[in-house]
PDB file of C-alpha atoms in Angstrom:
ATOM      1  CA  MET A   8      25.810   0.929   0.448  1.00  0.00           C
ATOM      2  CA  LYS A   9      24.712  -1.839  -1.695  1.00  0.00           C
ATOM      3  CA  ILE A  10      21.551  -2.336   0.507  1.00  0.00           C
ATOM      4  CA  ILE A  11      20.840   1.551   0.264  1.00  0.00           C
ATOM      5  CA  THR A  12      21.398   1.442  -3.581  1.00  0.00           C
ATOM      6  CA  PHE A  13      19.100  -1.537  -3.875  1.00  0.00           C
ATOM      7  CA  LEU A  14      16.394   0.086  -1.849  1.00  0.00           C
ATOM      8  CA  LYS A  15      16.580   3.135  -3.858  1.00  0.00           C
ATOM      9  CA  ASP A  16      16.344   1.371  -7.164  1.00  0.00           C
ATOM     10  CA  TRP A  17      13.444  -0.614  -6.171  1.00  0.00           C
ATOM     11  CA  ALA A  18      11.680   1.774  -3.970  1.00  0.00           C
ATOM     12  CA  LEU A  19       8.542   1.738  -5.860  1.00  0.00           C
ATOM     13  CA  ILE A  20       8.013  -1.958  -6.027  1.00  0.00           C
ATOM     14  CA  ILE A  21       9.047  -2.291  -2.193  1.00  0.00           C
ATOM     15  CA  ALA A  22       6.714   0.368  -1.182  1.00  0.00           C
ATOM     16  CA  ILE A  23       3.763  -1.066  -3.086  1.00  0.00           C
ATOM     17  CA  ILE A  24       4.479  -4.617  -1.783  1.00  0.00           C
ATOM     18  CA  SER A  25       4.904  -3.517   1.755  1.00  0.00           C
ATOM     19  CA  GLY A  26       1.703  -1.508   1.557  1.00  0.00           C
ATOM     20  CA  VAL A  27      -0.460  -4.498   0.242  1.00  0.00           C
ATOM     21  CA  VAL A  28       1.272  -7.090   2.408  1.00  0.00           C
ATOM     22  CA  GLY A  29       1.250  -4.842   5.478  1.00  0.00           C
ATOM     23  CA  TYR A  30      -2.528  -4.161   5.208  1.00  0.00           C
ATOM     24  CA  PHE A  31      -3.327  -7.905   4.903  1.00  0.00           C
ATOM     25  CA  ILE A  32      -1.016  -8.651   7.990  1.00  0.00           C
ATOM     26  CA  TYR A  33      -2.871  -5.971   9.924  1.00  0.00           C
ATOM     27  CA  SER A  34      -6.336  -7.074   8.924  1.00  0.00           C
ATOM     28  CA  ALA A  35      -5.441 -10.691  10.030  1.00  0.00           C
ATOM     29  CA  LEU A  36      -4.383  -9.571  13.537  1.00  0.00           C
ATOM     30  CA  PRO A  37      -6.854 -10.283  16.211  1.00  0.00           C
ATOM     31  CA  LEU A  38      -7.211  -6.557  17.252  1.00  0.00           C
ATOM     32  CA  SER A  39     -10.059  -5.202  19.183  1.00  0.00           C
ATOM     33  CA  HIS A  40     -12.501  -2.529  17.792  1.00  0.00           C
ATOM     34  CA  ASP A  41     -10.694   0.275  19.894  1.00  0.00           C
ATOM     35  CA  MET A  42      -7.321  -0.789  18.348  1.00  0.00           C
ATOM     36  CA  HIS A  43      -8.669  -0.590  14.806  1.00  0.00           C
ATOM     37  CA  LEU A  44     -10.166   2.879  15.558  1.00  0.00           C
ATOM     38  CA  ALA A  45      -6.637   3.963  17.058  1.00  0.00           C
ATOM     39  CA  ALA A  46      -4.944   2.699  13.858  1.00  0.00           C
ATOM     40  CA  GLY A  47      -7.343   4.660  11.626  1.00  0.00           C
ATOM     41  CA  HIS A  48      -6.774   7.724  13.530  1.00  0.00           C
ATOM     42  CA  PHE A  49      -3.012   7.127  13.272  1.00  0.00           C
ATOM     43  CA  VAL A  50      -3.211   6.843   9.686  1.00  0.00           C
ATOM     44  CA  ASN A  51      -5.330   9.961   9.366  1.00  0.00           C
ATOM     45  CA  ILE A  52      -2.646  11.866  11.103  1.00  0.00           C
ATOM     46  CA  MET A  53       0.458  10.259   9.632  1.00  0.00           C
ATOM     47  CA  GLN A  54      -0.434  10.821   6.047  1.00  0.00           C
ATOM     48  CA  PRO A  55      -0.889  14.566   5.839  1.00  0.00           C
ATOM     49  CA  THR A  56       2.194  14.832   8.131  1.00  0.00           C
ATOM     50  CA  LEU A  57       4.314  12.936   5.751  1.00  0.00           C
ATOM     51  CA  ILE A  58       3.198  14.929   2.864  1.00  0.00           C
ATOM     52  CA  PHE A  59       3.814  18.234   4.839  1.00  0.00           C
ATOM     53  CA  SER A  60       7.331  16.975   5.682  1.00  0.00           C
ATOM     54  CA  MET A  61       8.085  16.043   1.969  1.00  0.00           C
ATOM     55  CA  LEU A  62       7.041  19.417   0.763  1.00  0.00           C
ATOM     56  CA  PHE A  63       8.723  21.281   3.571  1.00  0.00           C
ATOM     57  CA  LEU A  64      12.186  19.535   2.866  1.00  0.00           C
ATOM     58  CA  THR A  65      11.702  20.171  -0.966  1.00  0.00           C
ATOM     59  CA  PHE A  66      10.838  23.914  -0.562  1.00  0.00           C
ATOM     60  CA  CYS A  67      14.028  24.314   1.661  1.00  0.00           C
ATOM     61  CA  LYS A  68      15.997  23.841  -1.333  1.00  0.00           C
ATOM     62  CA  ILE A  69      14.251  26.688  -3.126  1.00  0.00           C
ATOM     63  CA  ASN A  70      16.053  29.826  -3.650  1.00  0.00           C
ATOM     64  CA  PRO A  71      13.375  32.540  -4.327  1.00  0.00           C
ATOM     65  CA  HIS A  72      15.727  34.321  -6.755  1.00  0.00           C
ATOM     66  CA  ASP A  73      15.761  31.263  -9.139  1.00  0.00           C
ATOM     67  CA  LEU A  74      12.035  31.258  -9.478  1.00  0.00           C
ATOM     68  CA  LYS A  75      10.681  32.623 -12.770  1.00  0.00           C
ATOM     69  CA  LEU A  76       7.336  32.622 -14.261  1.00  0.00           C
ATOM     70  CA  HIS A  77       7.002  31.132 -17.761  1.00  0.00           C
ATOM     71  CA  ARG A  78       4.164  31.266 -20.438  1.00  0.00           C
ATOM     72  CA  TRP A  79       3.891  27.522 -20.320  1.00  0.00           C
ATOM     73  CA  HIS A  80       3.259  27.590 -16.672  1.00  0.00           C
ATOM     74  CA  LEU A  81       0.117  29.400 -17.291  1.00  0.00           C
ATOM     75  CA  ARG A  82      -1.128  27.176 -19.810  1.00  0.00           C
ATOM     76  CA  LEU A  83      -0.463  24.022 -17.868  1.00  0.00           C
ATOM     77  CA  LEU A  84      -2.342  25.641 -14.814  1.00  0.00           C
ATOM     78  CA  LEU A  85      -5.134  26.230 -17.313  1.00  0.00           C
ATOM     79  CA  ILE A  86      -5.233  22.689 -18.440  1.00  0.00           C
ATOM     80  CA  GLN A  87      -5.334  21.239 -14.877  1.00  0.00           C
ATOM     81  CA  GLY A  88      -7.634  24.048 -13.219  1.00  0.00           C
ATOM     82  CA  GLY A  89     -10.014  24.090 -16.438  1.00  0.00           C
ATOM     83  CA  MET A  90     -10.481  20.325 -16.681  1.00  0.00           C
ATOM     84  CA  PHE A  91     -10.947  19.954 -13.098  1.00  0.00           C
ATOM     85  CA  THR A  92     -13.649  22.619 -12.943  1.00  0.00           C
ATOM     86  CA  ALA A  93     -15.309  21.246 -15.999  1.00  0.00           C
ATOM     87  CA  ILE A  94     -15.634  17.723 -14.847  1.00  0.00           C
ATOM     88  CA  GLY A  95     -16.696  19.085 -11.312  1.00  0.00           C
ATOM     89  CA  THR A  96     -19.437  21.311 -13.113  1.00  0.00           C
ATOM     90  CA  ALA A  97     -20.599  18.221 -15.099  1.00  0.00           C
ATOM     91  CA  LEU A  98     -21.071  16.234 -11.906  1.00  0.00           C
ATOM     92  CA  ILE A  99     -22.887  18.979 -10.135  1.00  0.00           C
ATOM     93  CA  MET A 100     -25.333  19.090 -13.067  1.00  0.00           C
ATOM     94  CA  MET A 101     -25.543  15.359 -12.993  1.00  0.00           C
ATOM     95  CA  PRO A 102     -25.366  14.346  -9.266  1.00  0.00           C
ATOM     96  CA  HIS A 103     -26.527  10.730 -10.029  1.00  0.00           C
ATOM     97  CA  SER A 104     -24.366   9.944 -12.957  1.00  0.00           C
ATOM     98  CA  PRO A 105     -23.447   6.217 -12.958  1.00  0.00           C
ATOM     99  CA  LEU A 106     -19.947   7.499 -13.854  1.00  0.00           C
ATOM    100  CA  ARG A 107     -19.683   9.552 -10.657  1.00  0.00           C
ATOM    101  CA  VAL A 108     -16.680   7.519  -9.038  1.00  0.00           C
ATOM    102  CA  ILE A 109     -14.971   7.239 -12.325  1.00  0.00           C
ATOM    103  CA  LEU A 110     -15.169  11.014 -12.899  1.00  0.00           C
ATOM    104  CA  GLU A 111     -14.229  11.919  -9.436  1.00  0.00           C
ATOM    105  CA  GLY A 112     -10.991   9.646  -9.749  1.00  0.00           C
ATOM    106  CA  THR A 113     -10.238  11.608 -12.996  1.00  0.00           C
ATOM    107  CA  MET A 114     -10.781  14.963 -11.146  1.00  0.00           C
ATOM    108  CA  ILE A 115      -8.223  14.157  -8.593  1.00  0.00           C
ATOM    109  CA  LEU A 116      -5.698  13.061 -11.007  1.00  0.00           C
ATOM    110  CA  LEU A 117      -5.988  16.171 -13.098  1.00  0.00           C
ATOM    111  CA  ILE A 118      -5.741  18.737 -10.220  1.00  0.00           C
ATOM    112  CA  CYS A 119      -3.080  16.822  -8.222  1.00  0.00           C
ATOM    113  CA  PRO A 120       0.030  18.949  -7.814  1.00  0.00           C
ATOM    114  CA  THR A 121       3.540  17.838  -9.296  1.00  0.00           C
ATOM    115  CA  ALA A 122       5.596  15.431  -7.337  1.00  0.00           C
ATOM    116  CA  THR A 123       8.133  16.796  -5.171  1.00  0.00           C
ATOM    117  CA  ALA A 124      10.779  14.429  -6.865  1.00  0.00           C
ATOM    118  CA  ALA A 125       9.824  15.928 -10.286  1.00  0.00           C
ATOM    119  CA  ALA A 126      12.733  18.423 -10.194  1.00  0.00           C
ATOM    120  CA  VAL A 127      15.248  15.665  -9.757  1.00  0.00           C
ATOM    121  CA  ILE A 128      13.831  13.474 -12.686  1.00  0.00           C
ATOM    122  CA  THR A 129      13.750  16.628 -14.753  1.00  0.00           C
ATOM    123  CA  GLY A 130      17.458  17.353 -14.029  1.00  0.00           C
ATOM    124  CA  LYS A 131      18.552  13.820 -14.921  1.00  0.00           C
ATOM    125  CA  LEU A 132      16.580  14.151 -18.424  1.00  0.00           C
ATOM    126  CA  GLY A 133      18.389  17.493 -19.136  1.00  0.00           C
ATOM    127  CA  GLY A 134      15.457  19.817 -18.053  1.00  0.00           C
ATOM    128  CA  ASP A 135      15.098  22.906 -16.060  1.00  0.00           C
ATOM    129  CA  MET A 136      14.758  22.072 -12.363  1.00  0.00           C
ATOM    130  CA  SER A 137      14.065  25.604 -11.338  1.00  0.00           C
ATOM    131  CA  SER A 138      11.116  25.969 -13.726  1.00  0.00           C
ATOM    132  CA  VAL A 139       9.601  22.706 -12.446  1.00  0.00           C
ATOM    133  CA  THR A 140       9.923  23.895  -8.756  1.00  0.00           C
ATOM    134  CA  THR A 141       8.099  27.091  -9.753  1.00  0.00           C
ATOM    135  CA  TYR A 142       5.324  25.205 -11.350  1.00  0.00           C
ATOM    136  CA  THR A 143       5.125  22.868  -8.225  1.00  0.00           C
ATOM    137  CA  ILE A 144       4.556  25.927  -6.068  1.00  0.00           C
ATOM    138  CA  LEU A 145       2.080  27.508  -8.608  1.00  0.00           C
ATOM    139  CA  ILE A 146      -0.130  24.341  -8.797  1.00  0.00           C
ATOM    140  CA  ASN A 147      -0.042  23.745  -4.899  1.00  0.00           C
ATOM    141  CA  LEU A 148      -1.514  27.393  -4.779  1.00  0.00           C
ATOM    142  CA  LEU A 149      -4.184  26.523  -7.348  1.00  0.00           C
ATOM    143  CA  THR A 150      -5.064  23.040  -5.760  1.00  0.00           C
ATOM    144  CA  ALA A 151      -5.469  24.799  -2.486  1.00  0.00           C
ATOM    145  CA  LEU A 152      -7.903  27.148  -4.002  1.00  0.00           C
ATOM    146  CA  LEU A 153      -9.989  24.916  -6.121  1.00  0.00           C
ATOM    147  CA  ILE A 154     -10.416  21.754  -4.028  1.00  0.00           C
ATOM    148  CA  PRO A 155     -12.057  23.766  -1.182  1.00  0.00           C
ATOM    149  CA  THR A 156     -14.206  25.630  -3.671  1.00  0.00           C
ATOM    150  CA  LEU A 157     -15.542  22.699  -5.792  1.00  0.00           C
ATOM    151  CA  VAL A 158     -15.591  19.486  -3.729  1.00  0.00           C
ATOM    152  CA  PRO A 159     -18.301  20.516  -1.384  1.00  0.00           C
ATOM    153  CA  LEU A 160     -20.394  21.113  -4.563  1.00  0.00           C
ATOM    154  CA  VAL A 161     -19.317  17.867  -6.343  1.00  0.00           C
ATOM    155  CA  HIS A 162     -19.183  15.667  -3.336  1.00  0.00           C
ATOM    156  CA  PRO A 163     -21.379  17.272  -0.654  1.00  0.00           C
ATOM    157  CA  ASN A 164     -21.315  16.295   3.002  1.00  0.00           C
ATOM    158  CA  PRO A 165     -24.863  15.658   4.329  1.00  0.00           C
ATOM    159  CA  ASP A 166     -23.802  16.855   7.887  1.00  0.00           C
ATOM    160  CA  LEU A 167     -22.511  20.326   6.948  1.00  0.00           C
ATOM    161  CA  ASP A 168     -23.628  23.163   4.726  1.00  0.00           C
ATOM    162  CA  LEU A 169     -21.595  24.219   1.808  1.00  0.00           C
ATOM    163  CA  VAL A 170     -19.822  27.115   3.713  1.00  0.00           C
ATOM    164  CA  ASN A 171     -18.888  24.893   6.683  1.00  0.00           C
ATOM    165  CA  ALA A 172     -17.716  21.982   4.399  1.00  0.00           C
ATOM    166  CA  ALA A 173     -15.645  24.321   2.227  1.00  0.00           C
ATOM    167  CA  LEU A 174     -14.106  25.644   5.290  1.00  0.00           C
ATOM    168  CA  LEU A 175     -13.383  22.216   6.768  1.00  0.00           C
ATOM    169  CA  ILE A 176     -11.715  21.187   3.561  1.00  0.00           C
ATOM    170  CA  LEU A 177      -9.756  24.470   3.419  1.00  0.00           C
ATOM    171  CA  GLY A 178      -8.532  23.814   6.952  1.00  0.00           C
ATOM    172  CA  LYS A 179      -7.136  20.567   5.775  1.00  0.00           C
ATOM    173  CA  VAL A 180      -5.709  21.524   2.345  1.00  0.00           C
ATOM    174  CA  PHE A 181      -4.238  25.010   3.049  1.00  0.00           C
ATOM    175  CA  PRO A 182      -1.898  23.973   5.827  1.00  0.00           C
ATOM    176  CA  LEU A 183      -0.804  20.824   3.984  1.00  0.00           C
ATOM    177  CA  LEU A 184      -0.037  22.526   0.627  1.00  0.00           C
ATOM    178  CA  LEU A 185       1.021  26.098   1.428  1.00  0.00           C
ATOM    179  CA  MET A 186       2.425  26.148   5.090  1.00  0.00           C
ATOM    180  CA  PRO A 187       5.321  23.969   4.225  1.00  0.00           C
ATOM    181  CA  LEU A 188       6.251  26.817   1.561  1.00  0.00           C
ATOM    182  CA  ILE A 189       5.747  29.511   4.125  1.00  0.00           C
ATOM    183  CA  ALA A 190       7.693  27.558   6.772  1.00  0.00           C
ATOM    184  CA  ALA A 191      10.580  27.056   4.547  1.00  0.00           C
ATOM    185  CA  LEU A 192      10.913  30.636   3.468  1.00  0.00           C
ATOM    186  CA  LEU A 193      10.658  31.681   7.142  1.00  0.00           C
ATOM    187  CA  ILE A 194      13.392  29.401   8.171  1.00  0.00           C
ATOM    188  CA  ARG A 195      15.680  30.366   5.257  1.00  0.00           C
ATOM    189  CA  TYR A 196      15.541  34.100   6.279  1.00  0.00           C
ATOM    190  CA  LEU A 197      15.064  33.806  10.062  1.00  0.00           C
ATOM    191  CA  ILE A 198      17.135  30.943  11.136  1.00  0.00           C
ATOM    192  CA  PRO A 199      19.966  30.352   8.333  1.00  0.00           C
ATOM    193  CA  PRO A 200      21.806  27.796  10.280  1.00  0.00           C
ATOM    194  CA  LEU A 201      18.889  25.610  10.549  1.00  0.00           C
ATOM    195  CA  HIS A 202      18.227  26.175   6.999  1.00  0.00           C
ATOM    196  CA  ARG A 203      21.603  25.020   5.938  1.00  0.00           C
ATOM    197  CA  ARG A 204      21.143  21.902   7.922  1.00  0.00           C
ATOM    198  CA  LEU A 205      17.856  21.077   6.465  1.00  0.00           C
ATOM    199  CA  VAL A 206      19.234  21.505   2.816  1.00  0.00           C
ATOM    200  CA  LYS A 207      21.580  18.831   3.606  1.00  0.00           C
ATOM    201  CA  MET A 208      18.907  16.459   4.821  1.00  0.00           C
ATOM    202  CA  GLN A 209      17.346  15.989   1.382  1.00  0.00           C
ATOM    203  CA  GLU A 210      17.945  12.324   1.593  1.00  0.00           C
ATOM    204  CA  LEU A 211      15.376  12.086   4.278  1.00  0.00           C
ATOM    205  CA  SER A 212      12.751  13.227   1.663  1.00  0.00           C
ATOM    206  CA  PHE A 213      13.329  10.135  -0.198  1.00  0.00           C
ATOM    207  CA  TYR A 214      12.683   7.837   2.816  1.00  0.00           C
ATOM    208  CA  LEU A 215       9.574   9.914   3.875  1.00  0.00           C
ATOM    209  CA  TRP A 216       8.327   9.306   0.289  1.00  0.00           C
ATOM    210  CA  ALA A 217       8.840   5.535   0.586  1.00  0.00           C
ATOM    211  CA  VAL A 218       7.070   5.388   3.937  1.00  0.00           C
ATOM    212  CA  ALA A 219       4.084   7.712   2.698  1.00  0.00           C
ATOM    213  CA  LEU A 220       3.714   5.604  -0.503  1.00  0.00           C
ATOM    214  CA  SER A 221       3.597   2.521   1.436  1.00  0.00           C
ATOM    215  CA  LEU A 222       1.035   3.762   3.534  1.00  0.00           C
ATOM    216  CA  ALA A 223      -1.063   5.090   0.859  1.00  0.00           C
ATOM    217  CA  ILE A 224      -0.889   1.881  -0.916  1.00  0.00           C
ATOM    218  CA  ALA A 225      -2.223   0.118   2.128  1.00  0.00           C
ATOM    219  CA  VAL A 226      -5.122   2.654   2.406  1.00  0.00           C
ATOM    220  CA  THR A 227      -5.875   1.970  -1.424  1.00  0.00           C
ATOM    221  CA  THR A 228      -5.787  -1.725  -0.635  1.00  0.00           C
ATOM    222  CA  ARG A 229      -8.178  -1.412   2.009  1.00  0.00           C
ATOM    223  CA  SER A 230     -10.545   0.446  -0.169  1.00  0.00           C
ATOM    224  CA  ILE A 231     -10.413  -2.198  -2.671  1.00  0.00           C
ATOM    225  CA  ALA A 232     -10.987  -4.973  -0.127  1.00  0.00           C
ATOM    226  CA  HIS A 233     -13.920  -3.251   1.390  1.00  0.00           C
ATOM    227  CA  SER A 234     -15.472  -1.559  -1.462  1.00  0.00           C
ATOM    228  CA  THR A 235     -18.986  -2.314  -2.595  1.00  0.00           C
ATOM    229  CA  VAL A 236     -18.356  -0.679  -6.013  1.00  0.00           C
ATOM    230  CA  SER A 237     -18.372  -3.097  -8.951  1.00  0.00           C
ATOM    231  CA  ILE A 238     -15.184  -4.787 -10.357  1.00  0.00           C
ATOM    232  CA  ASN A 239     -15.975  -3.185 -13.593  1.00  0.00           C
ATOM    233  CA  THR A 240     -15.903   0.326 -11.944  1.00  0.00           C
ATOM    234  CA  GLN A 241     -12.599  -0.303 -10.172  1.00  0.00           C
ATOM    235  CA  LEU A 242     -11.053  -1.635 -13.592  1.00  0.00           C
ATOM    236  CA  TRP A 243     -12.308   1.665 -15.107  1.00  0.00           C
ATOM    237  CA  LEU A 244     -10.347   3.600 -12.482  1.00  0.00           C
ATOM    238  CA  VAL A 245      -7.296   1.809 -13.387  1.00  0.00           C
ATOM    239  CA  ALA A 246      -7.793   2.498 -17.073  1.00  0.00           C
ATOM    240  CA  VAL A 247      -8.566   6.214 -16.413  1.00  0.00           C
ATOM    241  CA  SER A 248      -5.386   6.465 -14.343  1.00  0.00           C
ATOM    242  CA  ALA A 249      -3.412   5.189 -17.300  1.00  0.00           C
ATOM    243  CA  ILE A 250      -5.312   7.484 -19.867  1.00  0.00           C
ATOM    244  CA  CYS A 251      -4.647  10.527 -17.445  1.00  0.00           C
ATOM    245  CA  CYS A 252      -1.057   9.898 -17.176  1.00  0.00           C
ATOM    246  CA  ALA A 253      -0.453   9.450 -20.851  1.00  0.00           C
ATOM    247  CA  PHE A 254      -2.523  12.568 -21.690  1.00  0.00           C
ATOM    248  CA  GLN A 255      -0.774  14.764 -19.351  1.00  0.00           C
ATOM    249  CA  PHE A 256       2.798  13.742 -20.176  1.00  0.00           C
ATOM    250  CA  TRP A 257       1.880  14.181 -23.776  1.00  0.00           C
ATOM    251  CA  ALA A 258       0.021  17.607 -23.147  1.00  0.00           C
ATOM    252  CA  GLY A 259       2.962  18.847 -21.050  1.00  0.00           C
ATOM    253  CA  ARG A 260       5.698  17.793 -23.657  1.00  0.00           C
ATOM    254  CA  ARG A 261       3.592  19.173 -26.554  1.00  0.00           C
ATOM    255  CA  ILE A 262       3.006  22.692 -24.862  1.00  0.00           C
ATOM    256  CA  GLY A 263       6.656  22.731 -23.451  1.00  0.00           C
ATOM    257  CA  ALA A 264       7.994  22.179 -26.944  1.00  0.00           C
ATOM    258  CA  LYS A 265       6.737  25.498 -28.319  1.00  0.00           C
ATOM    259  CA  TYR A 266       8.756  27.106 -25.722  1.00  0.00           C
ATOM    260  CA  GLY A 267      12.003  25.068 -25.747  1.00  0.00           C
ATOM    261  CA  GLU A 268      10.861  23.272 -22.412  1.00  0.00           C
ATOM    262  CA  LYS A 269       9.533  19.918 -23.700  1.00  0.00           C
ATOM    263  CA  ILE A 270      10.933  17.796 -20.958  1.00  0.00           C
ATOM    264  CA  THR A 271      10.447  20.371 -18.099  1.00  0.00           C
ATOM    265  CA  ALA A 272       6.745  20.848 -19.022  1.00  0.00           C
ATOM    266  CA  GLY A 273       6.110  17.225 -19.540  1.00  0.00           C
ATOM    267  CA  GLN A 274       7.449  16.351 -16.011  1.00  0.00           C
ATOM    268  CA  ALA A 275       5.665  19.283 -14.476  1.00  0.00           C
ATOM    269  CA  LEU A 276       2.339  18.026 -15.794  1.00  0.00           C
ATOM    270  CA  GLY A 277       2.597  14.407 -15.786  1.00  0.00           C
ATOM    271  CA  GLN A 278       4.647  13.396 -12.778  1.00  0.00           C
ATOM    272  CA  LYS A 279       2.319  13.608  -9.633  1.00  0.00           C
ATOM    273  CA  ASN A 280       2.385  13.675  -5.961  1.00  0.00           C
ATOM    274  CA  THR A 281       0.396  10.530  -5.952  1.00  0.00           C
ATOM    275  CA  VAL A 282       0.503  10.241  -2.170  1.00  0.00           C
ATOM    276  CA  LEU A 283      -1.622  13.583  -2.000  1.00  0.00           C
ATOM    277  CA  ALA A 284      -3.964  12.211  -4.687  1.00  0.00           C
ATOM    278  CA  ILE A 285      -4.569   9.033  -2.737  1.00  0.00           C
ATOM    279  CA  TRP A 286      -5.125  11.168   0.412  1.00  0.00           C
ATOM    280  CA  VAL A 287      -7.447  13.554  -1.354  1.00  0.00           C
ATOM    281  CA  GLY A 288      -9.477  10.636  -2.863  1.00  0.00           C
ATOM    282  CA  TYR A 289      -9.889   8.780   0.516  1.00  0.00           C
ATOM    283  CA  THR A 290     -10.545  12.010   2.592  1.00  0.00           C
ATOM    284  CA  PHE A 291     -12.818  14.114   0.393  1.00  0.00           C
ATOM    285  CA  PHE A 292     -14.406  11.676  -2.014  1.00  0.00           C
ATOM    286  CA  SER A 293     -15.280   8.074  -1.983  1.00  0.00           C
ATOM    287  CA  PRO A 294     -12.552   5.922  -0.456  1.00  0.00           C
ATOM    288  CA  VAL A 295     -12.434   3.877  -3.668  1.00  0.00           C
ATOM    289  CA  THR A 296     -11.312   6.812  -5.705  1.00  0.00           C
ATOM    290  CA  SER A 297      -7.963   6.365  -4.170  1.00  0.00           C
ATOM    291  CA  ILE A 298      -7.501   3.541  -6.549  1.00  0.00           C
ATOM    292  CA  ALA A 299      -6.925   6.000  -9.255  1.00  0.00           C
ATOM    293  CA  GLY A 300      -4.004   7.734  -7.425  1.00  0.00           C
ATOM    294  CA  GLY A 301      -2.527   4.252  -6.416  1.00  0.00           C
ATOM    295  CA  PHE A 302      -2.280   3.100 -10.078  1.00  0.00           C
ATOM    296  CA  TYR A 303      -1.198   6.537 -11.329  1.00  0.00           C
ATOM    297  CA  SER A 304       1.873   6.132  -9.168  1.00  0.00           C
ATOM    298  CA  ILE A 305       2.705   2.935 -11.039  1.00  0.00           C
ATOM    299  CA  TRP A 306       2.283   4.518 -14.467  1.00  0.00           C
ATOM    300  CA  HIS A 307       4.133   7.727 -14.100  1.00  0.00           C
ATOM    301  CA  ASN A 308       7.125   5.749 -12.591  1.00  0.00           C
ATOM    302  CA  LEU A 309       7.010   3.360 -15.606  1.00  0.00           C
ATOM    303  CA  VAL A 310       6.934   6.337 -17.992  1.00  0.00           C
ATOM    304  CA  ASN A 311       9.897   8.076 -16.016  1.00  0.00           C
ATOM    305  CA  THR A 312      11.845   4.655 -16.186  1.00  0.00           C
ATOM    306  CA  TRP A 313      11.433   4.397 -19.800  1.00  0.00           C
ATOM    307  CA  GLN A 314      12.564   8.171 -20.253  1.00  0.00           C
ATOM    308  CA  LEU A 315      15.667   7.809 -18.177  1.00  0.00           C
ATOM    309  CA  TYR A 316      16.494   4.631 -20.021  1.00  0.00           C
ATOM    310  CA  LYS A 317      16.010   6.361 -23.443  1.00  0.00           C
ATOM    311  CA  HIS A 318      17.940   9.326 -22.359  1.00  0.00           C
ATOM    312  CA  LYS A 319      20.836   7.428 -20.899  1.00  0.00           C
ATOM    313  CA  ASN A 320      21.031   5.338 -24.222  1.00  0.00           C
ATOM    314  CA  SER A 321      20.800   8.449 -26.349  1.00  0.00           C
ATOM    315  CA  ARG A 322      24.085   9.898 -25.040  1.00  0.00           C
TER     316      ARG A 322
END
């Protein structure tokens, strides 16, 4: 039990160290070109699979009767969708901007859905877990709509026209963000015994997150190691991730305060599914943009640690 408690308390640090060290161990191995290709293919399959599994287990806990729409949900959706669209439009109008990589990283962090663990942290801080869960579903829906719509225009694929590029992205994003919800609801109503067993397996979601984060950090480390982008640009991505984190927690708490949901809205907007952010950056933008998601995972966990400490000592 002490080992399990230790792993949970230090999961973020362990995942980051494992990802970084794991990549350098892998890169030092005398593997053939075919083995490297196979490893890359494995990562491309495992990342979305882990994200799907985490969302699926989280959505299995949802009781549709507990989901209620609040006004602050709409305001947060407007912030995420509006800023993502505004930056995307600016990049479409300025395709050769020297700030392209930095702005693409910002786009990812702004549209990234709420973390699956946000409800747990919200509950510990005294917020409304069901409201965060509702927002998690809403922002997943919005993300599944906006990414296939804007990304082909912002970061066009030279081998595909806009329609085919949008359909390709939709084919990757829609199953990843929406199918877990659909599958969880179907199992709830069609196979209740299986649903009850899955609800009891929520501990598994934590371990899936740890593995997914470690793998995502390894991908981010590879992007940094092989990047031809200047150190200055990479440092700007680190800075942007910190700014986006501070802004979204602040904006969420400020808006939520007007509706008596300061903590809940702050977590809904500030705590991100950074594994998804890294995957989106690596898959649909330049691999180096995954740096933004990698560092955001550090910043929002530092914010949460400070909030939990402050809340515990305020009792």
